[in-house]
Structures are given as structure tokens and as C-alpha cells.
Coordinates of C-alpha atoms and ligand atoms in Angstrom, one line a residue:
X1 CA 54.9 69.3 130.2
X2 CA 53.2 73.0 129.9
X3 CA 56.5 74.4 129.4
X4 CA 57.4 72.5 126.7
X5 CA 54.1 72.8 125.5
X6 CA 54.5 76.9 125.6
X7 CA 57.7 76.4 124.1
X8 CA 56.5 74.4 121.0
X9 CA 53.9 77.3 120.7
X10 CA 56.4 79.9 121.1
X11 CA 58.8 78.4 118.6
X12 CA 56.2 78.4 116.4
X13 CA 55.2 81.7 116.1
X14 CA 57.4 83.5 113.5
X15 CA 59.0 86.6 114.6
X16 CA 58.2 89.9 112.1
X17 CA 61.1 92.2 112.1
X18 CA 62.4 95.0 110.6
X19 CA 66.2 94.3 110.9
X20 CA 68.5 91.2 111.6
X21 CA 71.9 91.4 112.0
X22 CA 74.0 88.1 112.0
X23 CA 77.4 87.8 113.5
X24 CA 78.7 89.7 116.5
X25 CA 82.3 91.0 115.8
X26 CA 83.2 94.6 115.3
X27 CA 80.9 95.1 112.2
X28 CA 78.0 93.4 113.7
X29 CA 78.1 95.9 116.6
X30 CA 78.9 98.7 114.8
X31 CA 76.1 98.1 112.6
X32 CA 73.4 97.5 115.8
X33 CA 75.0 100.8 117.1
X34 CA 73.3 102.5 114.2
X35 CA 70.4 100.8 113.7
X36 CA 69.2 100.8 117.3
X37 CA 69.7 104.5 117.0
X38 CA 67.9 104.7 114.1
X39 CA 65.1 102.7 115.6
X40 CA 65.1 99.9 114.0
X41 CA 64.9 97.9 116.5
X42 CA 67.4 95.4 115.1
X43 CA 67.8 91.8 116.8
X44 CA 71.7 90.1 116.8
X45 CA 72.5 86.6 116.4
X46 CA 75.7 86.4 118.2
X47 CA 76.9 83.2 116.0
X48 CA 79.6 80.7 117.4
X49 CA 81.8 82.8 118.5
X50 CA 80.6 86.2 120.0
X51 CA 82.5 89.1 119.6
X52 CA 84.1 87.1 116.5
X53 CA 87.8 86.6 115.6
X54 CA 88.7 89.3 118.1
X55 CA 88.2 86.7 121.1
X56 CA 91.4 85.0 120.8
X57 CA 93.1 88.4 120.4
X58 CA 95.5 89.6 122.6
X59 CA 96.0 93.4 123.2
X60 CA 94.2 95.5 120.4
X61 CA 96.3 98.4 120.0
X62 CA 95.7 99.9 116.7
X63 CA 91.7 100.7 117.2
X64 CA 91.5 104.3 117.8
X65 CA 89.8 105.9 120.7
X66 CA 92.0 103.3 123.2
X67 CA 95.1 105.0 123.7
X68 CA 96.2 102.5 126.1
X69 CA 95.3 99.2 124.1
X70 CA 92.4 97.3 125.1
X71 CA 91.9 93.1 125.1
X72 CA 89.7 92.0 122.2
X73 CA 87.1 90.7 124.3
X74 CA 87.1 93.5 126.6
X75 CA 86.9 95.4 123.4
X76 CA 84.0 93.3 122.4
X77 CA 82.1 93.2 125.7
X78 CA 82.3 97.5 125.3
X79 CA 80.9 97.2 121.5
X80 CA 78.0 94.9 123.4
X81 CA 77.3 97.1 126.3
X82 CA 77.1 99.7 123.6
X83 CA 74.9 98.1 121.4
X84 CA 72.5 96.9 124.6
X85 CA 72.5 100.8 125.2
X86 CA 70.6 101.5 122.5
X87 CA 68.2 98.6 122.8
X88 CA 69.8 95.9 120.3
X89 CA 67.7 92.6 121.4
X90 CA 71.1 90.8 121.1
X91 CA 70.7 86.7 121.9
X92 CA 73.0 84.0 121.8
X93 CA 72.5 81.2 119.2
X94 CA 73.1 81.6 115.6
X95 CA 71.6 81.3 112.3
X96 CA 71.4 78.0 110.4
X97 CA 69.4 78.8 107.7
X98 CA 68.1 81.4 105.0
X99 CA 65.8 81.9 102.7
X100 CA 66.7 85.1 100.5
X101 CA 63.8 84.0 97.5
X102 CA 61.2 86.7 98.6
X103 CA 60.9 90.1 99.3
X104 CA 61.0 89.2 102.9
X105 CA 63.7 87.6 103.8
X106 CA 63.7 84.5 106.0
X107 CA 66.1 83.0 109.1
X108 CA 66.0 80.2 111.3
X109 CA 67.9 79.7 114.5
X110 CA 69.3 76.5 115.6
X111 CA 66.4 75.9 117.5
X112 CA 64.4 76.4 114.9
X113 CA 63.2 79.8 115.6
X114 CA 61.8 81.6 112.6
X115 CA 62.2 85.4 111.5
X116 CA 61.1 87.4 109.3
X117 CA 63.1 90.4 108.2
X118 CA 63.0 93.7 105.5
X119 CA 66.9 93.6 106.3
X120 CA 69.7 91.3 106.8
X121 CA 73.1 92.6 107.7
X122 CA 75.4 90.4 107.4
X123 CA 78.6 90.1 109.8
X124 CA 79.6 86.5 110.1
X125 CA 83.0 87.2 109.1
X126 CA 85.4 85.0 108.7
X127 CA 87.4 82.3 110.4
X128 CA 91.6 81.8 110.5
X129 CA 92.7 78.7 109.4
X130 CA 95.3 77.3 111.7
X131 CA 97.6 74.2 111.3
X132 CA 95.9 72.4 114.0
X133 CA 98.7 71.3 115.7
X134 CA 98.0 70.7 119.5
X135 CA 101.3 72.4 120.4
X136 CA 99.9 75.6 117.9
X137 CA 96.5 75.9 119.5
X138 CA 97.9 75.9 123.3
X139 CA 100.4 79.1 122.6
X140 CA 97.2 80.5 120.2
X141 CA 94.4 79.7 123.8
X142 CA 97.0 81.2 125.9
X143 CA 98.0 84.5 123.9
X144 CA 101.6 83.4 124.4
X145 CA 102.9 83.8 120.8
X146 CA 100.5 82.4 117.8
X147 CA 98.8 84.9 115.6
X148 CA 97.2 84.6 112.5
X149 CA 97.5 88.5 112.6
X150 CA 100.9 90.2 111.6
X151 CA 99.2 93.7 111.8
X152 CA 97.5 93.3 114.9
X153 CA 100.2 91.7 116.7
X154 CA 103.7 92.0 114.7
X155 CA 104.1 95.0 116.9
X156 CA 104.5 92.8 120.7
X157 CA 107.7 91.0 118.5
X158 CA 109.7 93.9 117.2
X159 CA 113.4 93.2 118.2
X160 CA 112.5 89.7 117.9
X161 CA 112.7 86.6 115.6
X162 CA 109.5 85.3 114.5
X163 CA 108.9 82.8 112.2
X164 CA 105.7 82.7 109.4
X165 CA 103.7 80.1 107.9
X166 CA 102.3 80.0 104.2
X167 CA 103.1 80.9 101.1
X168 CA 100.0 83.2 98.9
X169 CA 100.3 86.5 98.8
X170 CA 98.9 86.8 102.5
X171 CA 101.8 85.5 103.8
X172 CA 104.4 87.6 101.6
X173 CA 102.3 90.8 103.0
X174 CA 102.5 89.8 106.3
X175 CA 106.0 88.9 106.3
X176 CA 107.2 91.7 104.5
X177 CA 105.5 93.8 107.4
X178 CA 107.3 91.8 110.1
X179 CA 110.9 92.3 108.8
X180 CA 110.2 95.9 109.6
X181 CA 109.7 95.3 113.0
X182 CA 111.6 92.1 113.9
X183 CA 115.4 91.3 113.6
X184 CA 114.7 88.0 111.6
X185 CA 111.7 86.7 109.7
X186 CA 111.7 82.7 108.6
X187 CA 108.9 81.6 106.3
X188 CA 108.1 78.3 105.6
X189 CA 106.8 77.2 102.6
X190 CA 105.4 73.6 102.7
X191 CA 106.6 73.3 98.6
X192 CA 109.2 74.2 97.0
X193 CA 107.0 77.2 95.3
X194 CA 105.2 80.3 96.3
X195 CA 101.4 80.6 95.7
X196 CA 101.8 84.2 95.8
X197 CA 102.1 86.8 92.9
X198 CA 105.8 87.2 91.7
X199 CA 105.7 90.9 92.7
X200 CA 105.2 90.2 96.2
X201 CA 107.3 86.8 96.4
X202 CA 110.6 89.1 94.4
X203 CA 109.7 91.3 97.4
X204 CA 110.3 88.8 100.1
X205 CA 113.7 87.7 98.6
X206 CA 114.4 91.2 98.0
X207 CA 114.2 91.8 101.8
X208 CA 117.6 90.8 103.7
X209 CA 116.4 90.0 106.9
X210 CA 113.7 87.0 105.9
X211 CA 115.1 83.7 105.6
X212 CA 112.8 81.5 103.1
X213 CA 112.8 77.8 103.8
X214 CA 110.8 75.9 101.1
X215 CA 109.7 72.5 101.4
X216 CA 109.3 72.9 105.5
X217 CA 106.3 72.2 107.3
X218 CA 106.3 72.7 110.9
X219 CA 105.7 69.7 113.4
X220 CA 105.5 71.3 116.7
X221 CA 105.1 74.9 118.3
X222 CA 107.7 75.0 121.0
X223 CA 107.6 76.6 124.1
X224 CA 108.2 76.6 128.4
X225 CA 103.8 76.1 128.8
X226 CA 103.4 79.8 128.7
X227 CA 105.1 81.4 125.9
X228 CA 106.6 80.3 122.6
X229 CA 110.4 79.5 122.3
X230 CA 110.7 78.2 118.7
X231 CA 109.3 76.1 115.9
X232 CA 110.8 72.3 115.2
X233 CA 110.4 71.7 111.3
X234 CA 110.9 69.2 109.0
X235 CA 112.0 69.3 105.5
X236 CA 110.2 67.3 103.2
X237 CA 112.5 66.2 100.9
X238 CA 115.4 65.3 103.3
X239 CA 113.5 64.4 106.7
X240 CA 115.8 66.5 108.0
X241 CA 114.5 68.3 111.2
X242 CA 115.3 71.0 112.4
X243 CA 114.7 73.8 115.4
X244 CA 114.4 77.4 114.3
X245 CA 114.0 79.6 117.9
X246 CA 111.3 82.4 117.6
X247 CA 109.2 84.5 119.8
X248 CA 106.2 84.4 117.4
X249 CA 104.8 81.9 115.0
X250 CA 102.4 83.5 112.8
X251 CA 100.0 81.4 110.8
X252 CA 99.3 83.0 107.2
X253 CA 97.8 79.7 105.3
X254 CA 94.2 81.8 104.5
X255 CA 91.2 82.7 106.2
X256 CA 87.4 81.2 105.7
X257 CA 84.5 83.4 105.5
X258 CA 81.7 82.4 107.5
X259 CA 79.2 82.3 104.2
X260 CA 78.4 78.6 104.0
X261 CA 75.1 79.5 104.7
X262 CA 74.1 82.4 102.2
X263 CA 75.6 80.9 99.2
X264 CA 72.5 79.9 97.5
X265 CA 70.9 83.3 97.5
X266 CA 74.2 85.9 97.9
X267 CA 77.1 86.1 94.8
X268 CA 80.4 84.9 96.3
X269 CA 83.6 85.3 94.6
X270 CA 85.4 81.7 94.1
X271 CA 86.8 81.7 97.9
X272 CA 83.5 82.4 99.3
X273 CA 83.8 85.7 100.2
X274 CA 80.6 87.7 99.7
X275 CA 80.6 89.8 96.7
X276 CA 79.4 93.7 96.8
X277 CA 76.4 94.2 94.2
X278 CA 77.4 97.9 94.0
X279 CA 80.8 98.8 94.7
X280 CA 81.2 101.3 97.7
X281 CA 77.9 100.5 99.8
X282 CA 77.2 97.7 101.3
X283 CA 75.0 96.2 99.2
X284 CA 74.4 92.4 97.7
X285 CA 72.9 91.2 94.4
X286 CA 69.6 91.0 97.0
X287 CA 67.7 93.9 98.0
X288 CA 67.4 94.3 101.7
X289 CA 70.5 92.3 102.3
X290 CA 73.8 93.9 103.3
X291 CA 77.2 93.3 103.9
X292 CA 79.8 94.1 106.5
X293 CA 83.3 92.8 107.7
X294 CA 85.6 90.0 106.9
X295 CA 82.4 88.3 105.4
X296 CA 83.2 90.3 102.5
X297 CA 86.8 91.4 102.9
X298 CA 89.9 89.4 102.3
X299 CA 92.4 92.8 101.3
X300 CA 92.1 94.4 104.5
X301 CA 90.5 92.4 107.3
X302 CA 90.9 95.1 110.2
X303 CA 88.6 95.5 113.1
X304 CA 88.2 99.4 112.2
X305 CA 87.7 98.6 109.1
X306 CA 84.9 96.1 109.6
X307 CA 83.4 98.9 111.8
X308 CA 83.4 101.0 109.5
X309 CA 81.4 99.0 106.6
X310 CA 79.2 98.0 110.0
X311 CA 78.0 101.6 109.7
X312 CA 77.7 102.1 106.4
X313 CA 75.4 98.4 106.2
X314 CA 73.2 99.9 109.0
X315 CA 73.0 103.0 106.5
X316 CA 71.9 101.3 103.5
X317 CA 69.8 99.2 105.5
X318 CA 67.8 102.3 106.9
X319 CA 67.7 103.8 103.8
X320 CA 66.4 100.5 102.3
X321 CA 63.6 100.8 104.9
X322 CA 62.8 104.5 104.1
X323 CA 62.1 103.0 100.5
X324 CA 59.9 100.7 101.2
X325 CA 57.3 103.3 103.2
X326 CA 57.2 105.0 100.0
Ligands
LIG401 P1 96.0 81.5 99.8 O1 94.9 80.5 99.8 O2 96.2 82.2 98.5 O3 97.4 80.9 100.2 C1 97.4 80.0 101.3 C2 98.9 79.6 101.4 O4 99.0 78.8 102.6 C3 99.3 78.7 100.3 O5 100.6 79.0 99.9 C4 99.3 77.3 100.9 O6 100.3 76.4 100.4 C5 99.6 77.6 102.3 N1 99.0 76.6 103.2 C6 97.8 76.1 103.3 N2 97.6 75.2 104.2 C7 98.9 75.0 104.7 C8 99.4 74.2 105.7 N3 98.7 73.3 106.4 N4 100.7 74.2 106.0 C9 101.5 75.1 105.3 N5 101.1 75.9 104.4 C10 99.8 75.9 104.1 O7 95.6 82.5 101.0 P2 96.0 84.0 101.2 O8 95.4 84.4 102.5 O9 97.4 84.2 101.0 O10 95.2 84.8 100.0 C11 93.8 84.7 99.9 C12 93.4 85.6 98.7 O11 93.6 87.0 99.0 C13 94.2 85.3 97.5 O12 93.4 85.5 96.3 C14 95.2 86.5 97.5 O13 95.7 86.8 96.2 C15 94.4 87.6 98.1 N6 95.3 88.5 98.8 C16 95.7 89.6 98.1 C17 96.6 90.5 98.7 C18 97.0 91.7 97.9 O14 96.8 91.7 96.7 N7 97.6 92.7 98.5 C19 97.0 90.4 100.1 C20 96.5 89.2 100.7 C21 95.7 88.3 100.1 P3 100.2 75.8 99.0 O15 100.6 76.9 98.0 O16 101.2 74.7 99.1 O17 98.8 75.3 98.8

């Protein structure tokens, strides 16, 4: 009964900070890096999935500094043991809530926690959408051939056929990017159209070794239990199925930022992404709020990347600070 009494009295109390930083994938980090070292004490909601899209990577071998490759979560417990270094107070839980109306801005936890912050750095990222297949998110939990990342994993296929899913200008890149590594490319497209711009669809059929089938949608990832063997599809118009044999199925049907929450206060384009207030910082249409990662980048969605506007958020954001003491 005390206990919950404490509790109730601690959850009360509203926490005065100077910096928050939500989300926990390479930016997040990357920005607590710099702001613990700046001292500003900053405090990290983890989110839902700490250490972000990264977790359900394989081997990460384009990062530099790891010439042998590193897993994404070992890559992500390093970023935390890093950020812990320099005294980030970094807690599980995530934020549910915002309120951006004042000069201070606002947060709750799940739990109903309240915080008050001069900055918010935002990292939340964004989320992969999958089929959902049962079959797809086995092979995806087991790193045994599903990707939703040509870049970051195209290179474990080369020599091999590989089959892609979608049909926007994501999936054009991405497959375009394969059929320099792999022997064969198919991409499905579930109509009988692209989504994509013409440039990039004319450079898809330009490319000899990708195989377009249009009006296919896949029903099952196939496989021995531990890696993928091949896809079986279905064509829409005939019923038709058919089994295409692949090493990899990569998934290229969009990704969701993780802005759900903001989009009262913060400027998102039409697919949610955050929009920059300033082009080249880190900024948002608020003051004291800040950007970084996949939360507001759908062109190049790259953990170095997402670093690197992690840095440039906790730059801005101490720079913010110093302009408020004056
Ligand atoms: P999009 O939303 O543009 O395209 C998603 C594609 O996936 C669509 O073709 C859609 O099919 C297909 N799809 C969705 N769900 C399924 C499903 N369940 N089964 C099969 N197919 C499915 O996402 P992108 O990630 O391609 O692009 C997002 C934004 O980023 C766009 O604005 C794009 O222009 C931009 N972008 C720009 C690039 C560049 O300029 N270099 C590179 C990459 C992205 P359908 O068409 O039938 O709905």
C-alpha cells in the first residue's frame, strides 16, 4: 500500500529537464552521445523497439569503423553502452503523448510520467511494412532470407536469385541495386501497373536480368525452417500459381514513420514523415524541437546516415540551449 502510495506521489511529480530524446536507433544514440557530452544531461525513451529497425537486422556491414561486420543488435547494445558512458539516463518505456503548444515542451510516458523539456530530439524512426504473411515473418525472426533492406543486405545474395515485392519507386531502386549483385531479380507487382516514376520503372525493364511479373501477389514464403528456398505466387487474373525459387525475398511495399504522435504540433509531409523547418539542420517548424533519422528521411534511410543527423539534432539542440541563457 506505501509503495503504491510513493508511486502515485512519484508519478506525480513532473520531471524538469533540459533534453529528451525519443526513440533508440542509431540517431537516437548518436544524438545522446553528443548531448551527454555536452552536458546536457539528456534522458532516452527507448520506444517499442529499442535499438529500432536495426533489431531484426542481420550482419551490418556497411557502418564504418566495423571492418568485420557487426549484428544490428550487437551494434545497438555498443551505441547504448556508449551513450550510458557518458551518463544518458536511458529507460525503457516510450512516449505516448506531447504537447509542443508552449515554450516548454511537454511528454508523458505510458505510465503517465510527465516531463518537461527545453529540447526534444526526435528519433522514432520509422517502421517496415511487411506482407504479414506467417511464412514472411518466420524467415524475417530468423534472419534466414527476408529483408525489407536491399542495401543493407542485397550483398549476403550476390550470385543468387532473389525475388522483390512492390512496385513505387522504392522498389524499382532497390531492385535495380540487386540485379547488380544477383544473377536474377523477380518483382512482383500486385497490379498490372507500377506506382513508381517512369524514369525508374523504363530502368527496371531496361535491365536484362529482372523478370517483372505484374498482377502477382505472393501467398507463402517458402523455405526448409531455417532459410528461404522460394516464393509460391498467384496471379490475379488467371489464379494461376506458381513457384519462383529464390534465396531472398525482399519486401519493398513502403515504410511508416513512427510520427503518429507529433502530428498535431510538427509539419509532416503527406506520408507522415516529419518535415525539416530549415533545410540542412535539424530543425522543425517548433523551436526546441529537432529531428533525426528515418523519422524524417524516406530518400536515404541508412543507419550512418541517421547517425549522422543524430549529431547534428544534438548540435542544434545545444545551440538552442546556449540561446536561451542569453
Ligand atoms: P510507395 O507507397 O510509393 O509504394 C509502395 C508500393 O508497394 C506500391 O506499388 C504498392 O502497390 C505496393 N504494395 C503495398 N502493399 C502491398 C502488398 N501488400 N502487396 C504487394 N504490393 C504492395 O512506397 P515507396 O517506399 O516505394 O516510396 C515512398 C515515397 O518515397 C514515395 O513518395 C517515393 O516516390 C519516394 N521515394 C523516392 C525515391 C527516389 O526518388 N529516389 C526512392 C524511394 C522512394 P500499389 O501500387 O498497387 O498500391
Amino acid at each position: 500500500m506505501l509503495n503504491f502510495a510513493l508511486k502515485t506521489i512519484e508519478m506525480s511529480q513532473i520531471e524538469r529537464i533540459s533534453c529528451l530524446i525519443i526513440g533508440s536507433g542509431p540517431a537516437g544514440y548518436t544524438a545522446a552521445i553528443y548531448a551527454a557530452r555536452a552536458d546536457m544531461k539528456p534522458i532516452m525513451y527507448q520506444g517499442l523497439q529499442p535499438g529500432g529497425q536495426l533489431t531484426t537486422t542481420n550482419e551490418v556491414e556497411n557502418f564504418p569503423g566495423y571492418p568485420q561486420g557487426v549484428t544490428g543488435p550487437e551494434m545497438m547494445l555498443e551505441l547504448e553502452a556508449q551513450a550510458k558512458r557518458f551518463e544518458t539516463d536511458v529507460r525503457s518505456g516510450f512516449i505516448t503523448k506531447v504537447d509542443f503548444t508552449g515554450p516548454i515542451h511537454k511528454c508523458w510516458t505510458e505510465d503517465g510520467h510527465e516531463i518537461h523539456t527545453d529540447t526534444v530530439i526526435i528519433s522514432t524512426g520509422a517502421s517496415a511494412k511487411y506482407l504479414g504473411l506467417d511464412s514472411e515473418q518466420h524467415y524475417l525472426r530468423l534472419g534466414g532470407g527476408v529483408s525489407a533492406c536491399a542495401v543493407c543486405d542485397g550483398f549476403f545474395y550476390r550470385n543468387q536469385e532473389v525475388v522483390i515485392v512492390g512496385a513505387g519507386d522504392s522498389a524499382c531502386e532497390e531492385a535495380h541495386y540487386l540485379s547488380k549483385l544477383c544473377t536474377k531479380v523477380t518483382m512482383l507487382v500486385r497490379r498490372d501497373e507500377f506506382r513508381a516514376s517512369k524514369i525508374m520503372v523504363e530502368r527496371v525493364k531496361k535491365t536484362t536480368n529482372i523478370e517483372i511479373l505484374y498482377n502477382s501477389e505472393t501467398i507463402e514464403v517458402l523455405g526448409d525452417g531455417q532459410l528461404v528456398t522460394g516464393v509460391r505466387v498467384v496471379n490475379r487474373s488467371s489464379n494461376l500459381q506458381t513457384e519462383i525459387p529464390c534465396t531472398g525475398f525482399f519486401v519493398a511495399i513502403g515504410h511508416q514513420p513512427n510520427t503518429e504522435i507529433f502530428k498535431e504540433f510538427i509539419d509532416l509531409d503527406q506520408t507522415g514523415y516529419i518535415k525539416y523547418a530549415q533545410p540542412g539542420t535539424s530543425k522543425t517548424n517548433v523551436e526546441g524541437v529537432f529531428v533525426a533519422g528515418d523519422a524524417a528521411d524516406k530518400t536515404y534511410r541508412q543507419a550512418i546516415t541517421a547517425a549522422g543527423t543524430g549529431c547534428m539534432a544534438a548540435l542544434d539542440a545545444e545551440r538552442y540551449l546556449a540561446s536561451l541563457e542569453h
